[in-house]
mmCIF file of C-alpha atoms and ligand atoms in Angstrom:
data_model
loop_
_atom_site.group_PDB
_atom_site.id
_atom_site.type_symbol
_atom_site.label_atom_id
_atom_site.label_comp_id
_atom_site.label_asym_id
_atom_site.label_seq_id
_atom_site.Cartn_x
_atom_site.Cartn_y
_atom_site.Cartn_z
ATOM 1 C CA MET A 1 57.210 36.357 -17.269
ATOM 2 C CA ALA A 2 55.110 36.037 -14.484
ATOM 3 C CA ALA A 3 53.755 38.783 -11.667
ATOM 4 C CA ILE A 4 55.140 37.135 -8.529
ATOM 5 C CA GLU A 5 57.801 33.768 -8.528
ATOM 6 C CA ALA A 6 58.581 32.555 -5.184
ATOM 7 C CA GLU A 7 60.735 29.608 -3.902
ATOM 8 C CA ASN A 8 61.145 28.406 -1.177
ATOM 9 C CA LEU A 9 60.578 31.006 0.805
ATOM 10 C CA THR A 10 61.365 31.357 4.632
ATOM 11 C CA ARG A 11 61.324 33.523 6.696
ATOM 12 C CA VAL A 12 62.464 33.484 10.351
ATOM 13 C CA TYR A 13 61.768 34.768 13.146
ATOM 14 C CA ARG A 14 64.210 35.269 16.363
ATOM 15 C CA VAL A 15 62.248 35.559 19.366
ATOM 16 C CA GLY A 16 63.946 35.565 23.274
ATOM 17 C CA ASP A 17 65.625 31.921 22.594
ATOM 18 C CA GLY A 18 62.896 30.662 20.002
ATOM 19 C CA GLU A 19 62.480 31.142 16.750
ATOM 20 C CA VAL A 20 58.795 31.755 14.391
ATOM 21 C CA ARG A 21 59.362 29.772 10.488
ATOM 22 C CA ALA A 22 56.127 32.719 9.698
ATOM 23 C CA LEU A 23 56.525 31.255 6.276
ATOM 24 C CA ASP A 24 58.315 28.324 5.251
ATOM 25 C CA GLY A 25 59.756 26.569 1.900
ATOM 26 C CA LEU A 26 56.855 28.442 0.488
ATOM 27 C CA SER A 27 56.611 28.605 -3.114
ATOM 28 C CA LEU A 28 53.549 30.004 -5.646
ATOM 29 C CA SER A 29 53.532 31.866 -8.273
ATOM 30 C CA VAL A 30 50.858 34.004 -10.032
ATOM 31 C CA PRO A 31 50.706 34.857 -13.143
ATOM 32 C CA GLU A 32 50.987 38.540 -15.126
ATOM 33 C CA GLY A 33 47.823 40.488 -14.711
ATOM 34 C CA GLU A 34 46.036 38.489 -12.323
ATOM 35 C CA LEU A 35 44.558 39.225 -9.271
ATOM 36 C CA ALA A 36 44.930 35.847 -6.354
ATOM 37 C CA ALA A 37 43.573 35.314 -3.107
ATOM 38 C CA VAL A 38 45.133 34.640 0.263
ATOM 39 C CA MET A 39 43.528 33.454 2.908
ATOM 40 C CA GLY A 40 44.937 30.672 5.776
ATOM 41 C CA PRO A 41 44.242 31.341 9.308
ATOM 42 C CA SER A 42 45.406 33.562 11.599
ATOM 43 C CA GLY A 43 49.511 33.771 12.408
ATOM 44 C CA SER A 44 50.007 31.418 8.630
ATOM 45 C CA GLY A 45 52.012 33.590 7.655
ATOM 46 C CA LYS A 46 49.810 35.622 4.883
ATOM 47 C CA SER A 47 51.178 39.288 5.801
ATOM 48 C CA THR A 48 54.850 38.042 5.866
ATOM 49 C CA LEU A 49 54.463 36.502 2.894
ATOM 50 C CA LEU A 50 52.668 40.832 1.366
ATOM 51 C CA ALA A 51 56.394 42.566 3.369
ATOM 52 C CA LEU A 52 58.673 40.096 1.554
ATOM 53 C CA LEU A 53 56.659 40.968 -1.807
ATOM 54 C CA GLY A 54 56.697 44.457 -0.693
ATOM 55 C CA GLY A 55 60.320 44.604 -0.165
ATOM 56 C CA LEU A 56 59.178 45.737 3.429
ATOM 57 C CA ASP A 57 61.441 42.433 4.790
ATOM 58 C CA THR A 58 63.980 39.983 3.252
ATOM 59 C CA ALA A 59 63.881 36.688 3.070
ATOM 60 C CA THR A 60 65.972 34.081 5.458
ATOM 61 C CA ALA A 61 66.168 31.990 2.743
ATOM 62 C CA GLY A 62 64.727 31.035 -0.478
ATOM 63 C CA ARG A 63 63.799 33.661 -3.866
ATOM 64 C CA VAL A 64 61.293 35.191 -4.849
ATOM 65 C CA SER A 65 60.751 37.872 -8.141
ATOM 66 C CA VAL A 66 58.263 40.123 -9.075
ATOM 67 C CA HIS A 67 57.566 40.827 -12.675
ATOM 68 C CA GLY A 68 61.258 38.865 -12.973
ATOM 69 C CA GLU A 69 63.003 41.040 -10.260
ATOM 70 C CA ALA A 70 64.869 39.577 -8.179
ATOM 71 C CA LEU A 71 63.515 41.736 -4.299
ATOM 72 C CA GLU A 72 66.586 38.911 -2.389
ATOM 73 C CA THR A 73 69.647 40.024 -4.013
ATOM 74 C CA LYS A 74 68.789 44.339 -3.455
ATOM 75 C CA SER A 75 70.238 46.410 -0.261
ATOM 76 C CA ALA A 76 67.687 48.247 0.901
ATOM 77 C CA ASP A 77 68.142 51.266 -1.001
ATOM 78 C CA GLU A 78 67.708 49.568 -3.773
ATOM 79 C CA LEU A 79 64.443 47.963 -2.038
ATOM 80 C CA ALA A 80 63.427 51.666 -1.409
ATOM 81 C CA THR A 81 63.157 52.094 -4.772
ATOM 82 C CA TYR A 82 61.721 49.422 -5.344
ATOM 83 C CA ARG A 83 58.587 50.153 -2.715
ATOM 84 C CA ARG A 84 58.296 53.247 -4.551
ATOM 85 C CA ASP A 85 58.123 52.477 -7.928
ATOM 86 C CA SER A 86 57.064 48.978 -8.805
ATOM 87 C CA VAL A 87 54.221 48.015 -5.828
ATOM 88 C CA GLY A 88 51.260 49.715 -5.006
ATOM 89 C CA PHE A 89 50.091 49.245 -0.870
ATOM 90 C CA ILE A 90 46.477 48.593 0.398
ATOM 91 C CA PHE A 91 46.114 47.592 4.712
ATOM 92 C CA GLN A 92 43.220 46.986 6.609
ATOM 93 C CA ASP A 93 43.916 50.013 8.610
ATOM 94 C CA PHE A 94 43.734 52.493 6.041
ATOM 95 C CA PHE A 95 46.966 53.928 7.121
ATOM 96 C CA LEU A 96 46.401 57.777 5.748
ATOM 97 C CA LEU A 97 48.064 60.339 6.797
ATOM 98 C CA GLY A 98 45.197 62.200 8.945
ATOM 99 C CA HIS A 99 46.416 65.987 8.928
ATOM 100 C CA LEU A 100 46.159 65.824 5.353
ATOM 101 C CA THR A 101 43.384 65.765 3.026
ATOM 102 C CA ALA A 102 42.013 62.486 0.534
ATOM 103 C CA GLU A 103 43.616 64.299 -3.175
ATOM 104 C CA GLU A 104 46.502 65.484 -0.563
ATOM 105 C CA ASN A 105 47.914 61.679 0.810
ATOM 106 C CA VAL A 106 47.059 60.466 -2.898
ATOM 107 C CA GLU A 107 49.504 63.176 -3.548
ATOM 108 C CA VAL A 108 51.997 61.761 -1.155
ATOM 109 C CA PRO A 109 54.528 59.541 -3.184
ATOM 110 C CA LEU A 110 53.831 61.576 -5.901
ATOM 111 C CA LYS A 111 56.009 64.112 -4.858
ATOM 112 C CA LEU A 112 58.817 61.531 -3.050
ATOM 113 C CA ALA A 113 58.560 60.022 -6.759
ATOM 114 C CA GLY A 114 59.638 63.759 -7.628
ATOM 115 C CA MET A 115 56.668 64.458 -9.895
ATOM 116 C CA GLU A 116 55.975 68.200 -10.244
ATOM 117 C CA ARG A 117 53.924 70.367 -8.408
ATOM 118 C CA PRO A 118 51.118 71.125 -10.971
ATOM 119 C CA GLU A 119 51.143 67.205 -12.601
ATOM 120 C CA ARG A 120 51.016 66.160 -9.565
ATOM 121 C CA LEU A 121 47.667 67.895 -8.585
ATOM 122 C CA ALA A 122 46.561 66.559 -11.509
ATOM 123 C CA ARG A 123 46.690 63.529 -11.558
ATOM 124 C CA ALA A 124 46.557 62.951 -7.684
ATOM 125 C CA ARG A 125 42.992 64.503 -9.024
ATOM 126 C CA GLU A 126 42.737 62.296 -11.303
ATOM 127 C CA LEU A 127 42.717 58.954 -9.171
ATOM 128 C CA ILE A 128 40.647 60.390 -6.330
ATOM 129 C CA GLU A 129 37.961 60.132 -9.137
ATOM 130 C CA GLN A 130 38.594 57.090 -11.053
ATOM 131 C CA VAL A 131 38.146 55.724 -7.411
ATOM 132 C CA GLY A 132 34.795 58.288 -6.705
ATOM 133 C CA LEU A 133 35.514 60.778 -4.607
ATOM 134 C CA GLY A 134 35.547 63.364 -6.957
ATOM 135 C CA HIS A 135 33.746 65.334 -4.148
ATOM 136 C CA ARG A 136 35.304 64.724 -1.209
ATOM 137 C CA GLY A 137 38.392 65.568 -2.889
ATOM 138 C CA GLY A 138 39.161 68.043 -0.062
ATOM 139 C CA HIS A 139 37.977 66.207 3.041
ATOM 140 C CA LEU A 140 40.417 64.803 5.546
ATOM 141 C CA PRO A 141 39.543 61.058 6.870
ATOM 142 C CA ASN A 142 38.412 61.807 9.598
ATOM 143 C CA GLN A 143 35.532 63.837 7.516
ATOM 144 C CA LEU A 144 35.166 60.539 5.390
ATOM 145 C CA SER A 145 34.207 56.835 6.100
ATOM 146 C CA GLY A 146 35.917 53.618 5.879
ATOM 147 C CA GLY A 147 34.744 52.596 2.833
ATOM 148 C CA GLU A 148 36.064 55.795 1.356
ATOM 149 C CA ARG A 149 39.472 56.385 3.794
ATOM 150 C CA GLN A 150 39.944 52.756 1.683
ATOM 151 C CA ARG A 151 39.051 53.882 -1.469
ATOM 152 C CA VAL A 152 41.884 57.149 -1.014
ATOM 153 C CA ALA A 153 44.159 54.174 0.097
ATOM 154 C CA ILE A 154 43.428 52.531 -3.294
ATOM 155 C CA ALA A 155 44.056 55.724 -4.725
ATOM 156 C CA ARG A 156 47.275 55.991 -3.264
ATOM 157 C CA ALA A 157 48.634 52.409 -4.273
ATOM 158 C CA LEU A 158 47.875 53.230 -7.463
ATOM 159 C CA SER A 159 49.651 57.062 -7.702
ATOM 160 C CA ASN A 160 53.160 55.492 -9.175
ATOM 161 C CA ARG A 161 51.215 52.922 -11.603
ATOM 162 C CA PRO A 162 52.681 49.463 -9.760
ATOM 163 C CA LYS A 163 53.139 46.946 -11.387
ATOM 164 C CA LEU A 164 51.588 44.855 -8.650
ATOM 165 C CA VAL A 165 49.112 46.188 -5.587
ATOM 166 C CA LEU A 166 49.323 44.739 -2.845
ATOM 167 C CA ALA A 167 46.024 44.121 -0.434
ATOM 168 C CA ASP A 168 46.442 43.167 3.316
ATOM 169 C CA GLU A 169 42.607 42.693 3.905
ATOM 170 C CA PRO A 170 42.184 45.257 2.536
ATOM 171 C CA THR A 171 38.264 44.339 3.480
ATOM 172 C CA GLY A 172 38.509 43.490 6.968
ATOM 173 C CA ASN A 173 37.572 46.640 8.915
ATOM 174 C CA LEU A 174 34.449 47.668 6.919
ATOM 175 C CA ASP A 175 30.727 45.975 6.574
ATOM 176 C CA GLU A 176 29.878 43.605 4.717
ATOM 177 C CA LYS A 177 28.036 45.710 1.835
ATOM 178 C CA THR A 178 31.487 48.298 2.158
ATOM 179 C CA GLY A 179 34.007 45.638 1.778
ATOM 180 C CA HIS A 180 32.114 44.091 -1.060
ATOM 181 C CA GLU A 181 32.318 47.041 -3.142
ATOM 182 C CA ILE A 182 35.628 47.742 -2.398
ATOM 183 C CA ALA A 183 36.711 44.297 -4.155
ATOM 184 C CA ASP A 184 34.683 45.344 -7.026
ATOM 185 C CA MET A 185 36.764 47.966 -6.746
ATOM 186 C CA LEU A 186 40.162 45.837 -6.577
ATOM 187 C CA VAL A 187 38.672 42.809 -8.924
ATOM 188 C CA GLN A 188 37.653 45.922 -12.165
ATOM 189 C CA LEU A 189 40.603 47.571 -11.818
ATOM 190 C CA ASN A 190 42.842 44.699 -11.637
ATOM 191 C CA ALA A 191 40.387 43.759 -15.548
ATOM 192 C CA GLU A 192 40.917 46.949 -16.641
ATOM 193 C CA GLN A 193 44.573 48.482 -16.002
ATOM 194 C CA ASN A 194 46.427 44.821 -15.981
ATOM 195 C CA ILE A 195 48.134 45.228 -12.597
ATOM 196 C CA ALA A 196 48.939 42.228 -10.349
ATOM 197 C CA MET A 197 46.874 41.786 -7.412
ATOM 198 C CA LEU A 198 47.877 39.495 -4.094
ATOM 199 C CA LEU A 199 44.955 39.933 -1.547
ATOM 200 C CA VAL A 200 45.112 39.048 2.137
ATOM 201 C CA THR A 201 41.492 38.480 2.576
ATOM 202 C CA HIS A 202 39.473 35.959 5.821
ATOM 203 C CA ASN A 203 36.193 36.516 3.597
ATOM 204 C CA PRO A 204 35.394 33.911 1.420
ATOM 205 C CA VAL A 205 32.788 35.863 -0.898
ATOM 206 C CA VAL A 206 35.702 38.679 -1.340
ATOM 207 C CA ALA A 207 38.181 36.122 -1.912
ATOM 208 C CA ASP A 208 35.816 33.742 -4.851
ATOM 209 C CA ARG A 209 36.087 37.245 -7.033
ATOM 210 C CA ALA A 210 39.754 36.106 -7.784
ATOM 211 C CA GLN A 211 41.125 34.313 -10.285
ATOM 212 C CA ARG A 212 42.996 32.164 -8.423
ATOM 213 C CA GLN A 213 43.310 31.625 -4.856
ATOM 214 C CA PHE A 214 46.425 30.099 -2.537
ATOM 215 C CA ARG A 215 45.655 28.205 1.135
ATOM 216 C CA LEU A 216 48.286 29.537 4.169
ATOM 217 C CA GLY A 217 48.857 26.985 7.213
ATOM 218 C CA SER A 218 52.377 27.481 9.550
ATOM 219 C CA GLY A 219 53.663 28.908 6.350
ATOM 220 C CA LYS A 220 53.586 26.853 4.128
ATOM 221 C CA LEU A 221 51.463 26.153 0.823
ATOM 222 C CA ILE A 222 48.820 24.002 1.411
ATOM 223 C CA GLU A 223 46.312 24.425 -1.363
ATOM 224 C CA GLU A 224 46.385 26.102 -4.455
ATOM 225 C CA THR A 225 43.103 26.418 -6.735
ATOM 226 C CA VAL A 226 42.308 28.257 -10.534
ATOM 227 C CA LYS A 227 39.044 28.911 -11.367
ATOM 228 C CA PRO A 228 38.480 27.594 -14.924
HETATM 229 N N1 ATP B 1 58.105 41.044 13.826
HETATM 230 C C1 ATP B 1 58.076 39.743 14.226
HETATM 231 N N2 ATP B 1 58.412 38.774 15.685
HETATM 232 C C2 ATP B 1 58.238 37.577 15.685
HETATM 233 N N3 ATP B 1 57.212 36.741 14.892
HETATM 234 C C3 ATP B 1 56.320 37.249 13.938
HETATM 235 C C4 ATP B 1 56.975 38.686 13.211
HETATM 236 N N4 ATP B 1 55.513 39.527 12.609
HETATM 237 C C5 ATP B 1 55.343 38.029 13.295
HETATM 238 N N5 ATP B 1 55.106 36.866 13.590
HETATM 239 C C6 ATP B 1 54.696 35.165 14.530
HETATM 240 O O1 ATP B 1 55.180 34.866 12.269
HETATM 241 C C7 ATP B 1 54.456 33.886 11.886
HETATM 242 C C8 ATP B 1 53.061 34.398 10.905
HETATM 243 O O2 ATP B 1 52.493 35.848 11.118
HETATM 244 P P1 ATP B 1 52.176 36.761 9.248
HETATM 245 O O3 ATP B 1 51.536 38.129 10.651
HETATM 246 O O4 ATP B 1 52.085 36.755 8.622
HETATM 247 O O5 ATP B 1 49.990 35.816 10.137
HETATM 248 P P2 ATP B 1 49.341 36.339 9.145
HETATM 249 O O6 ATP B 1 48.314 34.988 8.056
HETATM 250 O O7 ATP B 1 48.979 37.319 8.594
HETATM 251 O O8 ATP B 1 48.143 36.464 10.036
HETATM 252 P P3 ATP B 1 46.853 37.609 10.458
HETATM 253 O O9 ATP B 1 45.346 36.659 9.908
HETATM 254 O O10 ATP B 1 46.474 37.576 11.668
HETATM 255 O O11 ATP B 1 47.195 38.505 9.764
HETATM 256 C C9 ATP B 1 53.028 33.987 13.171
HETATM 257 O O12 ATP B 1 52.725 33.268 14.479
HETATM 258 C C10 ATP B 1 53.525 35.027 14.301
HETATM 259 O O13 ATP B 1 53.282 35.609 15.844
HETATM 260 MG MG1 MG B 2 47.606 39.507 8.638
#
């Protein structure tokens, strides 16, 4: 079973009298456990694709399933459960809660999933250590570097043991060296934990770490390359 299967995926936004075809009949598939990169110019539909795969938005037409679970037929409640239990999100801007420490940020999804406090604390601690921030767990986001903040976001994305991680330009706000460290971490987590990952990036060096690369243009799949 594929981790991601999108068939003729279309997302049309109505703006005033006109419309934008953010995705225009896109079909692609990512095998179980694979790390795939998505590239393409600004406005080509990359974030729209991630929003559909993550259950943050719904398609205008077409089909999308994640580990065999069809998303286009889910209700809003079912999508909320899917987002909580099955997907981890990592964004360019980190989106950490500023009044919570690194460890508390990682705890949030665990709390939402109903995990009891002692178990939650232990799991958050373990995740923070896993991303190399054992010494920074008590820091607030504004007491962390950009790379450290993104590590917290990675730990948070992994907290509920998702089957799929969606990352939208996770290295976009980081300097080159830190960006490569974050990419290394994603590659390592993908290999160790066998979590499928879809990684949007403008950086060809980062994209080259992926086994599979998709190139989008105007909401369509222009090119797919797979490493031998
Ligand atoms: N909510 C919206 N309403 C109307 N149009 C939208 C909306 N969101 C995105 N679009 C349009 O859809 C197209 C695809 O946007 P998307 O954000 O997916 O691009 P992207 O490939 O992620 O670009 P970037 O590299 O700049 O992040 C763009 O033309 C954008 O203007
Ligand atoms: Mg985008």
